[in-house]
Amino acid sequence: MPAVLADPMTLPRLPRLGREGTDWRRVAKVVTAEKHLEGEGFQVRRPFPSVSLAMADPFLLLDHMGAVEYAPGEAKGTPWHPHRGFETVTYILDGAFQHQDTTGGGGLISDGATQWMTAGAGIQHIEQPPPELVTKGGLFHGVQLWVNLPRSEKWAKPRYQDIRARDVKLLSSDDGSSLVRVIAGQVGGFDGPGVTHTPITYLHATIAPGARLTLPWPRDFNAIAYVLSGRGTVGVEEVALDEGRLAAFAGSHHQGETDGLMLHAAETQPTAGRNGWEVLILGGMPLREPVARYGPFVMNTRDEIVQAFEDFQAGRMGTIPAEKIPHLSERDEKLS
């Protein structure tokens, strides 16, 4: 169950889109997430990159972690490792993850919070379950998204954003039935808290059983929907989509006054999705730049990848361990 819940009837509503005058995006492709082992041995479901969907420019990777009920001693994370040239966005729906990086950023990400790490010119970080989760076990559910940086921002100074659950912009569907959480970007004139180098929109929707969610969408953005739990259909052609599957929408044909996305939750949901159909909805402006990637580095040329390895080996991506920088509110408390 997502940690951030609210009564949609009390929230600002998204604009109602008319059937006529809206250019409804159609579904171009459906992909089933592949299973992989990451870090110290935890399983993820990964819809891209894959043979079926090599890249969803400007997004590079999406890992779905859980939902899983860990027994004592089962929870695992990642060791210290470097990144350069992109951003990692870790969103925890249930449970908790600890993050620390070599700029001093990091902290506990839990129950609806998001950690947004801009690796930029180079950084090292570690992601681990908190000791309590390792010792006692418990529910864990989250996703990690990799967002590419444009060539002009590849060498940006590393940056850490702590987006707490209370910071997320909460909206209602136009009929007041469903909940939309805006983590970054804009939808229907409402902005999320995430500050991005690459223009993107990042939403998490809980669509009530049997309800229809329509979203206005930027014409120059691509669009994908990934199901975290439950089932429903996407697009005006009502393509079935259930847990662990992703739909990539076709580009705009510029026929209507505005672009729109349509999602329709099934009348009945699995027990785990009794609150509704849980869907991530992502979009961004494609960078359309050369991509050279190897392991933890994503650059524009092979020479830049070689340089990244050399810089890492020479210790130019931070020193382990770094002292954690307090959250802004914590620093304010100390100064008051």
XYZ file of C-alpha atoms in Angstrom:
336
model
C 0.000 0.000 0.000
C 1.481 3.397 -0.930
C 2.473 5.457 2.082
C 1.183 8.774 0.742
C -2.606 8.641 0.767
C -5.284 11.328 0.843
C -8.987 11.807 0.190
C -9.093 12.835 -3.503
C -12.356 14.733 -2.913
C -10.443 17.275 -0.798
C -7.641 17.949 -3.324
C -7.208 20.299 -6.290
C -8.550 18.658 -9.447
C -6.945 18.102 -12.786
C -8.707 19.756 -15.729
C -11.403 17.789 -17.527
C -10.377 16.827 -21.059
C -13.036 16.599 -23.732
C -13.323 13.558 -25.954
C -13.420 15.962 -28.873
C -10.583 18.436 -29.303
C -8.052 16.211 -27.507
C -5.299 14.376 -29.371
C -5.331 11.127 -27.380
C -1.983 9.350 -27.419
C -2.229 5.774 -28.698
C -0.152 2.865 -27.384
C 2.924 2.119 -29.515
C 4.409 -0.798 -27.547
C 3.876 -2.943 -24.456
C 6.885 -4.402 -22.624
C 7.067 -6.972 -19.813
C 9.732 -6.184 -17.218
C 12.664 -8.596 -17.058
C 14.005 -9.874 -13.732
C 17.594 -9.046 -12.717
C 19.757 -9.303 -9.603
C 21.367 -6.062 -8.458
C 23.750 -4.883 -5.739
C 24.364 -7.510 -3.092
C 21.740 -9.819 -4.583
C 18.287 -8.185 -4.449
C 15.848 -8.801 -7.296
C 14.448 -6.048 -9.502
C 12.001 -6.002 -12.401
C 13.359 -3.903 -15.277
C 11.160 -2.884 -18.224
C 14.003 -0.921 -19.804
C 16.656 -0.968 -21.050
C 15.866 -4.276 -22.737
C 15.777 -5.845 -26.164
C 12.137 -4.795 -26.457
C 12.723 -1.209 -25.366
C 16.367 -0.182 -25.669
C 15.829 3.310 -24.348
C 13.043 5.722 -23.477
C 15.002 8.947 -24.048
C 15.617 10.875 -21.782
C 15.155 7.947 -19.368
C 17.866 5.289 -19.222
C 16.674 2.662 -16.761
C 13.717 1.788 -14.551
C 14.084 -0.761 -11.726
C 11.038 -1.931 -9.765
C 12.071 -3.254 -6.335
C 9.404 -5.392 -4.650
C 6.804 -5.311 -3.360
C 8.435 -7.886 -1.105
C 7.970 -8.965 2.512
C 11.529 -9.581 3.743
C 12.203 -12.167 6.423
C 14.819 -11.262 9.077
C 18.269 -11.081 7.482
C 17.012 -11.082 3.876
C 17.064 -7.353 2.992
C 20.058 -6.308 0.878
C 21.396 -3.161 -0.767
C 24.357 -2.019 -2.841
C 28.013 -1.449 -1.936
C 29.759 1.875 -2.622
C 29.831 2.501 -6.375
C 30.408 5.463 -8.737
C 28.207 7.295 -11.274
C 28.759 10.014 -13.849
C 26.632 11.714 -16.484
C 23.048 11.181 -15.275
C 20.663 11.288 -12.292
C 19.289 8.507 -10.089
C 15.798 8.985 -8.672
C 14.800 6.546 -5.910
C 11.144 6.575 -4.826
C 10.145 4.420 -1.845
C 6.454 3.526 -1.615
C 6.721 1.281 1.453
C 9.569 0.540 3.847
C 12.892 2.356 3.886
C 16.305 2.654 2.238
C 19.411 4.470 3.482
C 21.530 6.502 1.090
C 24.896 8.213 1.503
C 27.119 9.802 -1.108
C 30.603 11.314 -1.279
C 29.296 14.896 -1.272
C 27.813 14.258 2.187
C 24.274 14.047 0.844
C 21.833 11.350 1.803
C 19.711 10.030 4.601
C 16.768 7.719 5.177
C 14.294 7.442 2.294
C 11.022 6.022 3.586
C 7.285 5.722 3.062
C 6.601 8.000 0.104
C 9.896 9.926 0.033
C 12.187 10.382 -2.972
C 15.964 10.732 -3.187
C 17.118 12.612 -6.279
C 20.858 12.333 -6.848
C 22.484 14.228 -9.697
C 25.742 12.391 -10.336
C 26.861 14.956 -12.900
C 30.673 15.153 -13.078
C 31.074 12.182 -10.737
C 30.058 10.838 -7.374
C 30.078 7.640 -5.338
C 27.154 6.444 -3.228
C 25.839 3.509 -1.236
C 22.253 2.318 -0.804
C 21.371 -0.036 2.052
C 18.286 -1.158 3.970
C 18.248 0.295 7.496
C 19.450 -2.022 10.304
C 15.906 -2.483 11.648
C 14.659 -3.819 8.295
C 17.629 -6.187 8.066
C 17.154 -7.439 11.634
C 13.376 -7.741 11.781
C 12.373 -7.967 8.126
C 9.293 -6.225 6.750
C 7.611 -4.770 3.684
C 9.728 -3.054 1.048
C 8.571 -1.520 -2.240
C 10.293 1.102 -4.381
C 11.507 2.126 -7.806
C 14.688 3.664 -9.152
C 14.710 5.721 -12.340
C 17.822 6.857 -14.217
C 17.423 10.186 -16.031
C 19.984 11.138 -18.647
C 21.665 14.533 -18.528
C 22.106 16.595 -21.691
C 25.634 16.991 -22.993
C 25.775 20.525 -21.582
C 24.996 19.213 -18.046
C 27.121 16.039 -17.948
C 29.780 17.865 -15.938
C 27.379 19.596 -13.562
C 28.296 19.716 -9.901
C 26.793 16.699 -8.051
C 23.578 17.534 -6.220
C 21.280 15.762 -3.767
C 17.572 16.460 -3.291
C 15.617 15.034 -0.369
C 11.951 15.093 -1.431
C 9.964 14.082 1.610
C 6.504 12.555 1.434
C 4.896 15.780 2.626
C 6.574 17.722 -0.195
C 4.841 15.805 -2.996
C 2.038 17.679 -4.774
C -1.239 15.783 -4.381
C -4.004 16.117 -6.955
C -7.348 14.540 -7.738
C -8.583 13.263 -11.082
C -11.189 15.491 -12.732
C -14.046 13.428 -11.228
C -12.556 13.324 -7.717
C -12.152 9.527 -7.677
C -8.403 9.008 -8.021
C -5.180 10.297 -6.462
C -2.231 11.653 -8.461
C 1.123 12.381 -6.798
C 3.366 14.827 -8.698
C 7.001 14.147 -7.801
C 8.583 16.275 -10.535
C 7.537 18.294 -13.536
C 4.093 19.671 -14.261
C 0.663 18.302 -15.040
C -2.469 20.360 -15.589
C -0.748 23.510 -14.344
C 0.417 21.938 -11.060
C 4.139 21.562 -10.270
C 5.954 18.852 -8.359
C 8.850 19.569 -5.955
C 11.667 17.833 -7.897
C 14.172 20.175 -9.581
C 15.314 18.683 -12.881
C 18.124 19.376 -15.361
C 16.226 17.525 -18.088
C 12.561 18.503 -18.662
C 10.495 15.566 -17.368
C 7.233 14.748 -15.585
C 7.122 12.033 -12.904
C 3.716 10.962 -11.533
C 2.379 8.143 -9.347
C -1.358 7.561 -9.693
C -3.732 5.446 -7.626
C -6.726 5.014 -9.940
C -9.888 3.882 -8.187
C -11.386 0.558 -9.328
C -13.438 1.176 -12.457
C -12.347 4.830 -12.688
C -10.868 6.606 -15.695
C -7.891 8.984 -15.370
C -7.156 11.480 -18.138
C -4.066 13.669 -18.115
C -3.095 16.655 -20.285
C 0.348 15.986 -21.727
C 3.084 18.186 -23.286
C 3.272 17.658 -27.040
C 7.073 17.552 -27.099
C 7.269 14.918 -24.305
C 7.235 11.183 -24.774
C 5.029 9.182 -22.380
C 5.217 5.793 -20.647
C 3.064 4.077 -18.025
C 4.388 1.303 -15.781
C 2.126 -0.760 -13.495
C 3.295 -1.171 -9.901
C 0.263 -3.243 -8.905
C -3.241 -3.978 -10.099
C -4.660 -3.990 -13.595
C -6.400 -1.813 -16.135
C -6.178 -0.523 -19.694
C -4.305 2.350 -21.322
C -5.018 4.451 -24.400
C -8.324 5.045 -26.159
C -7.887 1.592 -27.716
C -7.898 0.121 -24.154
C -4.747 -1.986 -24.194
C -4.616 -4.280 -21.142
C -1.797 -3.546 -18.683
C -1.127 -5.332 -15.400
C 1.639 -5.492 -12.789
C 5.198 -5.453 -14.139
C 4.220 -4.299 -17.630
C 4.959 -0.987 -19.339
C 3.181 0.834 -22.155
C 5.015 3.329 -24.367
C 2.685 5.834 -26.000
C 3.091 7.027 -29.572
C 4.009 10.633 -30.284
C 1.486 13.358 -30.916
C -0.152 13.766 -34.316
C -1.079 17.414 -33.573
C -4.715 16.890 -34.564
C -6.429 18.193 -31.465
C -6.191 21.272 -29.304
C -4.228 19.428 -26.615
C -2.559 16.054 -26.074
C -3.991 13.624 -23.561
C -3.260 10.283 -21.892
C -6.077 7.932 -20.875
C -5.911 5.174 -18.242
C -8.856 3.055 -17.055
C -8.670 0.861 -13.944
C -10.359 -2.533 -13.957
C -13.553 -2.835 -11.912
C -11.967 -5.509 -9.727
C -8.377 -5.393 -8.483
C -6.113 -8.043 -6.925
C -6.069 -8.083 -3.132
C -2.747 -6.204 -3.067
C -4.290 -3.436 -5.194
C -7.575 -3.077 -3.323
C -7.116 0.710 -3.052
C -6.859 0.923 -6.824
C -4.559 0.520 -9.781
C -1.037 1.771 -8.962
C 0.710 3.262 -12.003
C 3.873 5.297 -12.612
C 3.404 7.778 -15.453
C 6.604 9.254 -16.867
C 7.446 11.569 -19.717
C 10.220 13.806 -20.885
C 11.665 15.802 -23.725
C 13.939 13.464 -25.723
C 17.558 14.650 -25.773
C 18.323 12.988 -29.124
C 22.047 12.948 -28.333
C 24.615 10.156 -28.733
C 24.651 7.799 -25.747
C 27.772 5.923 -24.626
C 27.125 3.832 -21.526
C 29.108 1.257 -19.638
C 28.212 0.088 -16.165
C 27.717 3.096 -13.878
C 28.691 5.770 -16.432
C 26.556 7.365 -19.165
C 28.279 9.842 -21.467
C 28.191 10.869 -25.136
C 31.376 9.230 -26.435
C 33.513 6.148 -25.782
C 36.484 8.387 -24.918
C 34.407 10.007 -22.166
C 33.615 6.554 -20.737
C 37.330 5.694 -20.686
C 38.002 9.011 -18.957
C 35.310 8.248 -16.364
C 36.999 4.968 -15.425
C 40.376 6.704 -15.224
C 38.960 9.471 -13.030
C 37.288 6.951 -10.734
C 40.459 4.895 -10.363
C 42.443 8.066 -9.662
C 40.083 8.987 -6.817
C 38.486 11.976 -8.544
C 34.887 10.930 -7.726
C 34.905 11.571 -4.017
C 36.369 9.989 -0.909
C 34.673 7.246 1.116
C 33.177 7.727 3.612
C 31.894 11.286 3.458
C 30.326 13.071 6.388
C 26.577 13.403 5.934
C 25.314 16.917 5.243
C 22.229 17.632 7.385
C 18.904 18.222 5.653
C 18.106 21.936 5.249
C 15.449 21.813 7.958
C 17.915 20.132 10.348
C 20.497 22.847 9.680
C 17.850 25.523 10.252
C 16.974 23.939 13.605
C 20.628 23.998 14.676
C 20.964 27.671 13.731
C 17.798 28.741 15.531
